[in-house]
Coordinates of C-alpha atoms in Angstrom, one line a residue:
Chain A
M1 CA 0.0 0.0 0.0
A2 CA 1.5 3.3 -1.0
T3 CA 1.1 5.8 1.8
T4 CA 1.1 9.5 1.2
L5 CA 2.3 12.2 3.6
P6 CA 0.1 15.1 4.3
G7 CA 2.4 17.2 2.1
G8 CA 1.4 15.1 -0.9
R9 CA 4.7 13.3 -1.5
P10 CA 4.6 9.6 -1.8
A11 CA 6.7 8.2 1.0
P12 CA 9.1 5.3 0.3
R13 CA 8.4 2.5 2.7
R14 CA 11.3 1.0 4.6
G15 CA 10.0 -0.8 7.6
G16 CA 12.1 -1.6 10.6
S17 CA 14.5 1.3 10.8
Y18 CA 12.0 3.6 12.3
W19 CA 11.2 1.5 15.3
G20 CA 14.9 0.4 15.6
R21 CA 16.4 3.8 15.7
L22 CA 13.7 4.9 18.1
R23 CA 14.8 2.5 20.8
G24 CA 17.5 4.8 22.3
R25 CA 15.2 7.7 22.9
R26 CA 12.6 5.2 23.9
V27 CA 13.9 4.3 27.3
L28 CA 14.1 7.9 28.4
G29 CA 10.7 8.6 26.9
T30 CA 9.0 5.7 28.6
V31 CA 10.3 6.8 32.0
A32 CA 9.0 10.3 31.4
V33 CA 5.6 9.0 30.2
Y34 CA 5.2 6.8 33.3
A35 CA 6.3 9.6 35.6
A36 CA 3.7 11.9 34.1
L37 CA 1.0 9.2 34.2
I38 CA 1.6 8.4 37.9
V39 CA 1.6 12.0 39.0
L40 CA -1.6 12.7 37.0
A41 CA -3.4 9.6 38.1
A42 CA -2.6 10.5 41.7
L43 CA -4.0 14.0 41.1
F44 CA -7.2 12.6 39.5
L45 CA -7.8 10.1 42.4
L46 CA -7.1 12.7 45.1
P47 CA -10.7 13.9 45.3
F48 CA -11.9 10.3 45.9
Y49 CA -9.3 9.9 48.6
V50 CA -10.3 13.2 50.3
M51 CA -14.0 12.3 50.1
V52 CA -13.6 8.9 51.7
R53 CA -11.1 10.0 54.3
S54 CA -13.2 12.9 55.4
A55 CA -16.4 10.8 55.5
L56 CA -14.8 8.5 58.1
M57 CA -13.4 11.3 60.4
T58 CA -14.8 13.3 63.2
N59 CA -15.5 17.0 62.5
R60 CA -12.7 17.9 64.8
Q61 CA -10.2 15.8 62.8
I62 CA -11.4 17.2 59.5
T63 CA -10.9 20.8 60.6
A64 CA -7.5 20.1 62.3
F65 CA -4.6 22.2 61.0
E66 CA -2.5 19.1 61.0
W67 CA -3.0 16.9 57.9
L68 CA -4.2 13.4 58.9
W69 CA -3.7 10.8 56.2
L70 CA -6.0 8.2 57.5
P71 CA -9.1 8.3 59.8
N72 CA -8.1 6.8 63.0
P73 CA -10.3 5.1 64.2
P74 CA -12.8 5.2 61.2
Q75 CA -16.0 6.8 62.3
W76 CA -18.6 4.3 60.9
D77 CA -21.1 6.1 63.1
N78 CA -21.1 8.9 60.5
L79 CA -22.8 6.5 58.1
R80 CA -25.4 5.3 60.7
E81 CA -26.3 8.9 61.7
L82 CA -26.6 9.9 58.1
L83 CA -29.0 7.1 57.3
D84 CA -31.0 7.6 60.4
E85 CA -31.3 11.4 60.4
S86 CA -31.5 12.4 56.8
D87 CA -33.6 11.9 53.7
I88 CA -30.8 10.3 51.8
L89 CA -32.4 6.9 51.7
I90 CA -35.5 8.4 50.1
G91 CA -33.3 10.1 47.6
L92 CA -31.4 6.9 46.8
R93 CA -34.6 5.0 46.3
N94 CA -36.1 7.7 44.1
S95 CA -32.9 8.0 42.0
A96 CA -32.7 4.3 41.5
G97 CA -36.3 4.1 40.3
I98 CA -35.9 7.0 38.0
A99 CA -32.7 5.7 36.5
I100 CA -34.0 2.2 35.9
I101 CA -37.2 3.3 34.3
Q102 CA -35.4 5.9 32.2
V103 CA -32.7 3.5 31.0
V104 CA -35.2 0.8 30.0
C105 CA -37.7 3.0 28.2
Q106 CA -35.2 5.3 26.7
T107 CA -33.3 2.4 25.1
L108 CA -36.4 0.6 24.0
F109 CA -38.1 3.6 22.4
A110 CA -34.9 4.6 20.7
A111 CA -34.3 1.1 19.4
M112 CA -37.9 0.9 18.1
A113 CA -37.8 4.3 16.3
G114 CA -34.3 3.6 15.0
Y115 CA -35.4 0.2 13.6
A116 CA -38.4 1.7 11.9
L117 CA -36.3 4.5 10.4
A118 CA -33.7 2.1 9.1
R119 CA -35.7 -0.9 7.9
I120 CA -39.3 -0.2 7.2
P121 CA -39.8 1.5 3.8
V122 CA -42.7 3.9 3.9
R123 CA -43.5 7.2 2.3
G124 CA -42.5 10.2 4.4
R125 CA -39.9 8.3 6.3
D126 CA -37.1 10.8 5.4
L127 CA -39.3 13.6 6.5
V128 CA -39.8 12.0 9.9
F129 CA -36.1 11.5 10.2
F130 CA -35.3 15.0 9.3
G131 CA -37.9 16.3 11.8
L132 CA -36.1 14.3 14.5
L133 CA -32.8 15.6 13.6
T134 CA -33.9 19.2 13.9
T135 CA -34.9 18.6 17.5
L136 CA -31.2 17.7 18.1
M137 CA -30.3 21.3 17.4
I138 CA -32.3 22.6 20.4
P139 CA -30.2 22.6 23.6
S140 CA -32.3 20.7 26.1
A141 CA -31.2 22.5 29.3
V142 CA -32.4 25.8 27.9
T143 CA -35.9 24.7 27.1
F144 CA -36.5 23.7 30.8
V145 CA -38.7 26.7 31.4
P146 CA -41.3 26.0 28.7
T147 CA -41.1 22.2 29.4
Y148 CA -41.8 23.0 33.0
A149 CA -45.0 24.9 31.9
V150 CA -46.2 21.8 30.0
V151 CA -45.4 19.3 32.8
S152 CA -47.0 21.6 35.3
W153 CA -50.1 21.8 33.2
L154 CA -50.2 18.0 33.1
G155 CA -49.9 18.0 36.9
G156 CA -46.4 16.6 37.1
V157 CA -44.7 19.1 39.4
G158 CA -43.6 17.5 42.6
T159 CA -44.0 14.0 41.3
L160 CA -41.6 11.3 40.2
W161 CA -43.2 10.8 36.8
G162 CA -42.8 14.5 36.1
I163 CA -39.1 13.9 36.5
I164 CA -39.1 10.6 34.5
V165 CA -41.4 11.0 31.5
P166 CA -39.9 14.0 29.7
G167 CA -36.5 12.2 29.8
L168 CA -37.6 9.1 28.0
F169 CA -37.2 10.3 24.4
N170 CA -33.6 10.4 23.3
V171 CA -33.2 11.5 19.7
F172 CA -29.5 11.0 19.6
A173 CA -29.8 7.4 20.7
T174 CA -32.5 6.9 18.0
F175 CA -30.0 8.2 15.4
L176 CA -27.3 5.8 16.6
F177 CA -29.8 2.8 16.6
R178 CA -30.8 3.8 13.0
Q179 CA -27.1 3.7 12.0
F180 CA -26.7 0.4 13.8
Y181 CA -29.7 -1.2 12.1
L182 CA -28.7 0.1 8.7
D183 CA -25.5 -2.0 9.0
F184 CA -27.4 -5.0 10.4
P185 CA -27.1 -8.0 8.1
V186 CA -30.3 -8.1 5.9
E187 CA -29.9 -11.9 5.3
I188 CA -30.8 -12.7 8.9
E189 CA -33.9 -10.7 8.7
E190 CA -35.0 -12.0 5.3
A191 CA -34.6 -15.5 6.5
G192 CA -37.0 -14.6 9.3
R193 CA -39.4 -12.9 7.0
L194 CA -39.7 -15.9 4.6
D195 CA -41.0 -17.8 7.6
G196 CA -43.9 -15.3 7.6
A197 CA -42.7 -13.2 10.4
G198 CA -44.0 -9.6 10.3
Y199 CA -42.1 -6.5 11.1
F200 CA -42.9 -6.7 14.8
R201 CA -41.7 -10.3 15.1
T202 CA -38.6 -9.5 13.1
F203 CA -37.8 -6.6 15.4
F204 CA -38.6 -8.0 18.8
G205 CA -37.5 -11.6 17.9
L206 CA -34.5 -11.0 15.8
A207 CA -33.2 -7.4 15.6
L208 CA -33.6 -6.4 19.3
P209 CA -32.0 -9.5 20.8
N210 CA -29.0 -9.0 18.5
S211 CA -28.4 -5.5 19.6
Y212 CA -27.4 -6.1 23.2
G213 CA -23.9 -4.5 22.6
I214 CA -25.2 -1.1 21.5
M215 CA -28.0 -1.3 24.1
A216 CA -25.5 -1.9 26.9
A217 CA -23.3 1.0 25.6
L218 CA -26.1 3.5 25.4
G219 CA -27.9 2.2 28.5
A220 CA -24.8 2.5 30.7
L221 CA -24.3 6.1 29.6
S222 CA -27.9 7.0 30.1
F223 CA -27.9 5.4 33.6
I224 CA -25.0 7.7 34.6
G225 CA -26.8 10.7 33.1
S226 CA -30.0 9.8 34.8
W227 CA -28.5 9.3 38.3
N228 CA -26.4 12.4 38.1
A229 CA -29.1 14.8 36.6
F230 CA -29.6 17.8 38.8
L231 CA -31.4 20.8 37.2
W232 CA -34.6 19.1 36.0
P233 CA -35.1 17.0 39.2
L234 CA -34.5 20.2 41.2
V235 CA -37.1 22.2 39.2
I236 CA -39.8 19.5 38.9
G237 CA -39.3 17.3 41.9
G238 CA -38.0 19.9 44.4
Q239 CA -38.4 18.8 48.0
D240 CA -41.5 16.7 47.3
A241 CA -39.9 14.1 45.0
K242 CA -36.2 14.4 45.9
T243 CA -33.5 12.6 44.0
V244 CA -30.2 11.9 45.7
Q245 CA -28.6 14.8 43.9
V246 CA -31.2 17.2 45.2
V247 CA -30.8 15.9 48.7
L248 CA -27.0 16.3 48.5
S249 CA -27.4 19.8 47.1
S250 CA -29.8 20.9 49.9
F251 CA -27.2 19.7 52.5
L252 CA -24.5 21.6 50.7
T253 CA -26.4 24.9 50.4
A254 CA -28.0 24.7 53.9
Q255 CA -27.3 27.3 56.6
T256 CA -25.5 24.9 58.9
I257 CA -23.1 22.2 57.7
D258 CA -22.0 19.0 59.3
L259 CA -18.8 18.4 57.4
A260 CA -18.3 14.7 58.2
Q261 CA -21.9 13.9 57.4
L262 CA -21.7 15.8 54.2
F263 CA -18.7 13.9 53.0
M264 CA -20.4 10.6 54.0
A265 CA -23.5 11.7 52.1
A266 CA -21.3 12.3 49.0
V267 CA -19.7 8.9 49.4
V268 CA -23.1 7.2 49.7
G269 CA -24.5 9.2 46.7
A270 CA -21.5 8.4 44.5
A271 CA -20.7 4.8 45.5
P272 CA -23.5 3.0 43.5
L273 CA -22.3 4.7 40.3
V274 CA -18.6 4.1 41.0
I275 CA -19.4 0.4 41.3
I276 CA -21.6 0.3 38.2
F277 CA -18.9 2.2 36.4
L278 CA -16.2 -0.3 37.3
V279 CA -18.3 -3.2 36.3
L280 CA -19.6 -1.8 33.0
Q281 CA -16.6 0.2 32.0
R282 CA -16.2 -1.7 28.7
Y283 CA -19.7 -0.7 27.6
I284 CA -19.3 2.8 28.8
V285 CA -16.2 3.3 26.7
E286 CA -18.1 2.1 23.7
G287 CA -21.0 4.5 24.6
V288 CA -18.6 7.4 24.8
K289 CA -17.0 6.6 21.4
L290 CA -20.5 6.6 19.9
S291 CA -21.1 10.0 21.5
G292 CA -18.1 11.3 19.7
I293 CA -20.0 11.1 16.5
K294 CA -22.3 13.9 17.6
G295 CA -19.9 16.7 16.7
Chain B
M1 CA -32.6 -4.4 -15.8
A2 CA -35.8 -6.3 -15.7
T3 CA -37.6 -4.1 -18.2
T4 CA -39.4 -6.9 -20.0
T5 CA -41.5 -7.8 -17.0
L6 CA -43.0 -4.4 -16.4
P7 CA -46.6 -5.3 -17.2
A8 CA -46.2 -8.5 -15.2
R9 CA -44.8 -6.6 -12.2
A10 CA -47.6 -4.1 -12.4
A11 CA -50.1 -6.9 -12.3
R12 CA -48.3 -8.4 -9.4
R13 CA -48.4 -5.1 -7.5
S14 CA -52.0 -5.9 -6.7
A15 CA -53.9 -6.6 -3.6
A16 CA -51.1 -8.6 -1.9
A17 CA -48.6 -5.8 -2.4
R18 CA -50.9 -3.1 -1.2
R19 CA -51.6 -5.2 1.9
R20 CA -47.9 -5.4 2.5
D21 CA -47.6 -1.7 2.1
R22 CA -50.3 -1.1 4.6
S23 CA -48.8 -3.4 7.1
A24 CA -45.5 -1.7 6.7
T25 CA -47.0 1.7 7.3
F26 CA -48.8 0.3 10.3
A27 CA -45.6 -1.2 11.8
F28 CA -43.7 1.9 11.1
W29 CA -46.0 4.2 13.0
V30 CA -46.5 1.8 15.9
L31 CA -42.7 1.5 16.4
M32 CA -42.3 5.3 15.9
S33 CA -45.2 6.3 18.1
P34 CA -43.5 6.5 21.6
M35 CA -40.8 8.7 20.2
V36 CA -43.0 10.9 18.1
V37 CA -45.7 11.3 20.8
G38 CA -43.0 12.0 23.4
L39 CA -41.2 14.6 21.3
L40 CA -44.5 16.3 20.4
L41 CA -45.5 16.5 24.1
F42 CA -42.2 17.4 25.7
T43 CA -40.3 19.2 22.9
V44 CA -42.5 20.6 20.3
I45 CA -45.5 21.7 22.4
P46 CA -43.1 23.3 25.0
I47 CA -41.4 25.3 22.3
V48 CA -44.7 26.6 20.9
W49 CA -46.1 27.2 24.4
G50 CA -42.9 28.9 25.5
L51 CA -43.0 31.1 22.4
L52 CA -46.5 32.1 23.2
L53 CA -45.6 32.7 26.9
S54 CA -42.7 34.9 25.9
F55 CA -45.0 37.3 24.1
T56 CA -47.4 37.7 27.0
D57 CA -47.3 38.9 30.6
A58 CA -47.4 35.5 32.2
R59 CA -46.4 36.0 35.8
S60 CA -47.0 33.4 38.6
Q61 CA -49.0 31.5 36.0
I62 CA -48.0 29.1 33.3
T63 CA -51.0 29.9 31.1
V64 CA -50.8 32.4 28.3
G65 CA -51.5 35.9 29.6
D66 CA -52.2 39.2 27.8
W67 CA -50.3 39.8 24.6
I68 CA -47.5 42.3 25.1
G69 CA -45.4 41.9 22.0
F70 CA -41.7 42.1 22.4
E71 CA -41.7 43.7 25.9
N72 CA -40.3 40.5 27.6
Y73 CA -37.4 40.3 25.1
Q74 CA -36.7 44.0 25.6
W75 CA -36.8 43.6 29.4
V76 CA -34.4 40.6 29.3
L77 CA -32.0 42.3 27.0
G78 CA -32.1 45.4 29.2
Q79 CA -31.3 43.5 32.4
Q80 CA -27.7 44.1 33.5
E81 CA -27.8 40.8 35.3
F82 CA -28.6 38.9 32.1
L83 CA -25.9 40.7 30.1
R84 CA -23.4 40.0 32.9
S85 CA -24.4 36.3 32.8
L86 CA -23.5 36.2 29.1
R87 CA -20.1 37.8 29.8
T88 CA -19.7 35.2 32.6
I89 CA -20.4 32.3 30.4
L90 CA -18.1 33.7 27.7
V91 CA -15.2 34.0 30.1
F92 CA -15.9 30.5 31.4
T93 CA -16.0 29.0 27.8
V94 CA -12.8 30.8 26.9
F95 CA -11.0 29.0 29.7
I96 CA -12.8 25.6 29.8
V97 CA -12.9 24.7 26.1
P98 CA -9.2 25.1 25.2
L99 CA -8.2 23.6 28.6
T100 CA -10.5 20.6 28.1
F101 CA -9.1 20.1 24.6
A102 CA -5.5 20.3 25.6
V103 CA -5.7 18.2 28.8
S104 CA -7.9 15.4 27.3
L105 CA -5.6 15.2 24.2
G106 CA -2.6 15.1 26.4
L107 CA -4.0 12.4 28.6
A108 CA -5.0 10.4 25.5
L109 CA -1.4 10.7 24.1
L110 CA 0.1 9.6 27.4
V111 CA -2.3 6.7 27.9
D112 CA -1.9 5.6 24.2
R113 CA 1.9 5.4 24.7
A114 CA 1.7 3.4 27.9
G115 CA 2.1 -0.3 27.5
W116 CA 2.0 -1.9 30.9
G117 CA -0.8 -0.6 33.2
R118 CA -2.6 1.2 30.4
G119 CA -6.0 0.1 31.5
I120 CA -5.3 1.2 35.1
F121 CA -4.3 4.7 34.0
R122 CA -7.2 5.0 31.6
T123 CA -9.6 4.0 34.4
A124 CA -8.0 6.6 36.8
F125 CA -8.7 9.4 34.3
F126 CA -12.0 8.2 33.2
I127 CA -13.7 7.3 36.5
P128 CA -14.7 10.9 37.4
T129 CA -17.3 10.5 34.5
A130 CA -19.3 8.5 37.0
I131 CA -19.4 11.4 39.6
S132 CA -22.1 14.0 39.6
Y133 CA -21.5 17.7 39.5
V134 CA -23.2 18.0 42.9
V135 CA -20.9 15.5 44.6
A136 CA -17.8 17.0 42.9
S137 CA -18.9 20.5 43.9
L138 CA -19.2 19.3 47.4
V139 CA -15.7 17.9 47.5
W140 CA -14.2 20.9 45.8
K141 CA -16.0 23.4 48.0
L142 CA -15.6 21.8 51.4
G143 CA -12.5 19.6 50.8
L144 CA -10.1 20.7 48.2
F145 CA -10.8 24.4 48.0
N146 CA -12.1 25.1 51.4
S147 CA -11.3 28.7 52.2
L148 CA -10.4 27.9 55.8
P149 CA -6.8 26.9 56.6
Y150 CA -7.7 23.2 56.8
G151 CA -8.7 23.0 53.1
V152 CA -6.5 20.7 51.1
A153 CA -5.2 23.3 48.7
N154 CA -4.5 25.8 51.6
L155 CA -2.8 23.1 53.6
G156 CA -0.6 22.3 50.6
L157 CA 0.2 26.0 50.1
S158 CA 1.1 26.5 53.8
N159 CA 4.1 24.2 53.2
F160 CA 5.5 26.9 51.0
G161 CA 4.6 29.5 53.5
I162 CA 1.6 30.9 51.6
D163 CA -1.3 32.2 53.7
P164 CA -4.7 30.5 53.3
I165 CA -6.6 31.7 50.2
V166 CA -10.3 32.6 50.3
W167 CA -11.1 30.5 47.2
I168 CA -14.8 31.2 47.1
G169 CA -15.8 34.7 48.0
P170 CA -15.7 38.3 46.9
G171 CA -12.0 39.1 47.0
D172 CA -9.6 41.1 44.8
I173 CA -8.6 38.1 42.8
P174 CA -11.4 35.9 41.5
W175 CA -10.1 32.6 42.8
Y176 CA -13.5 31.0 42.4
W177 CA -12.7 30.6 38.7
V178 CA -10.0 28.1 39.6
V179 CA -12.5 26.1 41.6
L180 CA -15.2 26.2 38.8
V181 CA -12.8 25.5 36.0
T182 CA -10.9 22.6 37.7
V183 CA -14.1 20.9 38.9
R184 CA -15.5 20.7 35.3
L185 CA -12.1 19.7 33.9
W186 CA -11.8 16.9 36.4
L187 CA -15.3 15.7 35.6
Q188 CA -15.2 15.8 31.8
V189 CA -11.6 15.3 30.5
G190 CA -11.8 11.5 30.9
F191 CA -14.8 11.4 28.6
Y192 CA -13.1 13.4 25.9
M193 CA -9.9 11.4 26.4
I194 CA -11.7 8.3 25.4
I195 CA -12.9 10.0 22.2
F196 CA -9.3 11.1 21.5
I197 CA -7.9 7.6 22.2
A198 CA -10.4 6.1 19.7
G199 CA -9.3 8.7 17.2
L200 CA -5.6 8.0 17.8
Q201 CA -6.0 4.3 17.2
E202 CA -7.4 5.0 13.8
I203 CA -4.2 6.6 12.6
P204 CA -2.3 4.1 10.6
K205 CA 1.1 3.4 12.2
D206 CA 3.1 3.3 9.0
L207 CA 2.4 7.0 8.4
Y208 CA 4.8 7.7 11.3
E209 CA 7.3 5.2 9.8
S210 CA 7.2 6.9 6.4
A211 CA 7.6 10.3 8.0
F212 CA 10.7 9.0 9.8
V213 CA 12.2 8.0 6.6
D214 CA 11.5 11.4 5.2
G215 CA 13.3 13.0 8.2
G216 CA 10.3 13.7 10.4
R217 CA 11.6 12.9 13.9
P218 CA 9.0 11.6 16.4
G219 CA 7.9 14.2 18.8
W220 CA 6.6 17.7 18.1
T221 CA 7.1 17.5 14.3
T222 CA 5.1 14.3 13.7
F223 CA 2.5 15.5 16.2
R224 CA 2.0 18.6 14.2
T225 CA 2.2 17.1 10.7
I226 CA 0.5 13.8 11.2
T227 CA -1.3 13.3 14.6
L228 CA -3.1 16.6 14.8
P229 CA -4.3 16.8 11.1
L230 CA -5.6 13.2 11.3
L231 CA -7.4 14.0 14.5
R232 CA -9.3 16.8 12.8
N233 CA -12.8 15.3 13.0
T234 CA -12.3 14.0 16.5
S235 CA -11.1 17.5 17.6
I236 CA -14.1 19.2 16.1
A237 CA -16.4 16.8 17.9
V238 CA -14.6 17.4 21.2
I239 CA -14.7 21.2 20.8
V240 CA -18.4 21.3 19.7
L241 CA -19.5 19.0 22.5
S242 CA -17.5 20.8 25.3
L243 CA -18.7 24.2 24.0
I244 CA -22.4 23.3 24.0
N245 CA -22.0 21.7 27.5
A246 CA -20.2 24.8 28.8
F247 CA -22.9 27.1 27.6
Q248 CA -25.4 25.1 29.6
A249 CA -23.4 25.1 32.8
F250 CA -25.6 25.2 35.9
D251 CA -24.8 22.5 38.5
E252 CA -21.3 23.5 39.6
F253 CA -22.1 27.2 39.7
Y254 CA -25.3 26.6 41.7
N255 CA -23.7 24.2 44.2
V256 CA -20.2 25.8 44.5
L257 CA -21.3 29.4 44.7
G258 CA -24.8 29.0 46.0
G259 CA -25.8 28.6 49.6
G260 CA -27.9 30.1 52.3
S261 CA -31.4 31.0 51.4
F262 CA -32.9 31.0 47.9
A263 CA -33.2 34.8 47.9
S264 CA -29.6 35.6 49.0
G265 CA -28.1 33.0 46.7
G266 CA -24.8 33.0 48.6
N267 CA -21.9 34.0 46.3
L268 CA -23.9 33.5 43.1
S269 CA -23.8 37.2 42.3
L270 CA -20.0 36.7 41.7
A271 CA -20.5 34.5 38.6
R272 CA -24.1 33.8 37.5
P273 CA -24.2 31.8 34.2
P274 CA -27.3 32.3 32.0
L275 CA -29.0 29.1 33.2
V276 CA -28.8 30.1 36.8
W277 CA -30.2 33.6 35.9
L278 CA -33.0 31.8 34.0
Y279 CA -33.7 29.5 36.9
Q280 CA -33.8 32.4 39.4
T281 CA -36.0 34.6 37.2
A282 CA -38.4 31.9 36.1
F283 CA -38.8 30.0 39.4
G284 CA -37.6 32.4 42.0
G285 CA -39.5 35.3 40.6
Q286 CA -42.3 33.3 39.0
E287 CA -41.7 35.2 35.8
Y288 CA -42.6 32.6 33.2
G289 CA -43.1 35.0 30.4
R290 CA -39.8 36.7 30.9
G291 CA -38.1 33.4 31.6
S292 CA -39.3 32.0 28.4
A293 CA -38.1 35.0 26.5
G294 CA -34.7 34.6 28.1
A295 CA -34.7 30.9 27.2
F296 CA -35.3 31.7 23.5
I297 CA -32.6 34.3 23.4
L298 CA -30.2 31.8 24.9
T299 CA -31.3 29.0 22.5
A300 CA -30.7 31.4 19.5
L301 CA -27.3 32.3 20.9
I302 CA -26.2 28.6 21.3
I303 CA -27.4 27.7 17.9
A304 CA -25.7 30.7 16.4
V305 CA -22.4 29.9 18.1
T306 CA -22.6 26.3 17.1
L307 CA -23.2 27.1 13.5
I308 CA -20.5 29.8 13.4
Q309 CA -18.1 27.5 15.0
G310 CA -19.0 24.7 12.6
R311 CA -18.3 27.0 9.7
V312 CA -15.0 28.2 11.1
L313 CA -13.8 24.7 11.8
G314 CA -15.4 23.3 8.7
F315 CA -13.8 25.7 6.2
G316 CA -10.7 26.4 8.1
R317 CA -8.9 29.6 7.6
S318 CA -10.9 30.7 4.6
S319 CA -14.0 31.8 6.6
A320 CA -14.6 35.4 7.1
E321 CA -16.7 35.3 10.3
K322 CA -16.5 38.4 12.5

């Protein structure tokens, strides 16, 4: 294969020498790369360390002018007090419910629409697709005032469904599913259709079960987004239907602050997602790569 | 191709074919219906409704009030606070977008070069993606950048004999920008790093080899002549995404600067981005008409900036945008 340099000159190919002559510089380079990586990784993990360390300390230890590396002894009472005295459990339950429903419905609705747009030839399909794409132009966070008006008119203020339902329709995911089904091997489907299966049976029986990869990638990302959402749950749910983020925020912006409990609350609010993240990282990476297409 | 069978085909496009068309149409709309109904209800109707509200004197009511033309728009554009919020978000964007680009690309290059332990480092940089802005704001405000002497940053500085800094507060030096910019950087660079790593892996390795033969030594030269040009699409995606996200910043400003009662808003007057202004106007002051007008002005701005940026990046140096 003839490679061309950006300048337009065809480059003669003489393999080997490049990597060979690189070796001298390489040792020094590798040391520098790893030194930088270790320092940066420590910096990136520092906030986690500070959070967990402070969560297991007494207030007196946190505010001491001497830096304490480890809580000694760990104050597990902070956790018990937090669970007993605050609304965080309600917040956790609400957030879990919201996230699960949103992930399932968002993924299913997007897959259904994406499949229809990719595979069912009807008149006006391109028009529908174009219509969906125009809604991608509108920055969602900015339309929260008018959307609040509609949800309020429907009686959704202060309810969980008011938080959930408007977030079930993800156009970008629809777009990605359409892309995915366009590349889906037609032969599999045609074999199914010869058996007399209609579009519904082809979709639910063949296409959907064969798209677990993309579903996991988009689902994992949407779980994170759902759990971490703040503005919309704050506006709609407020103090009547609190998510964990709203509970944490009201601690943080309260008049009086109990530092140790706040850090413990942060740990409790973040822990479920950190665990999910570590377990599903492979899928999340795929999801992020897909998101890169958006630009 | 099969021109000879035209009449036959026309005959065959009879009842059976029409039935198949009808079943296709039916299936199409059933599968589309959740998405279409949802978008109509929660995107299209709100936009129309909001547009109507913005031309009426809707106060402490979400129904359309009396028609007052462009008064709300004039009011919003005449508000010093609103104009200041635009300046605030501009300053924020000017810092956060290039920094995000540079840091996430840097991390991607480093992780890409690492052999052993590559997955561990990638996870270390990527895991903040799982953390919410609220949690991160909490750690930044009360832990890392606590203004009292026991804050982590202040403790660190005290080793060099530097007095504690009031990170969040009305001082001569706006230190709170350090807090606001670093918290967003920490949360989002891992995400963009993943996109960059994916882009880097698509660059064919023999390009670097050929460049070497031509005298291009690895390092800055190959980075400038090979890596960066071939990352063009990835770079555009990262810039556009981080820009749109920065324009809609709310969470970290609200949680880092906010505090105390709703009315006082803590230190929010220091740096109030448009979304916080919108939130306080629409929900604090029950000004839905004016709030909607503000929302549309902002939407127009974001779309305009995105389009201008798309053209600038799309056509490179040739564009003549202001």
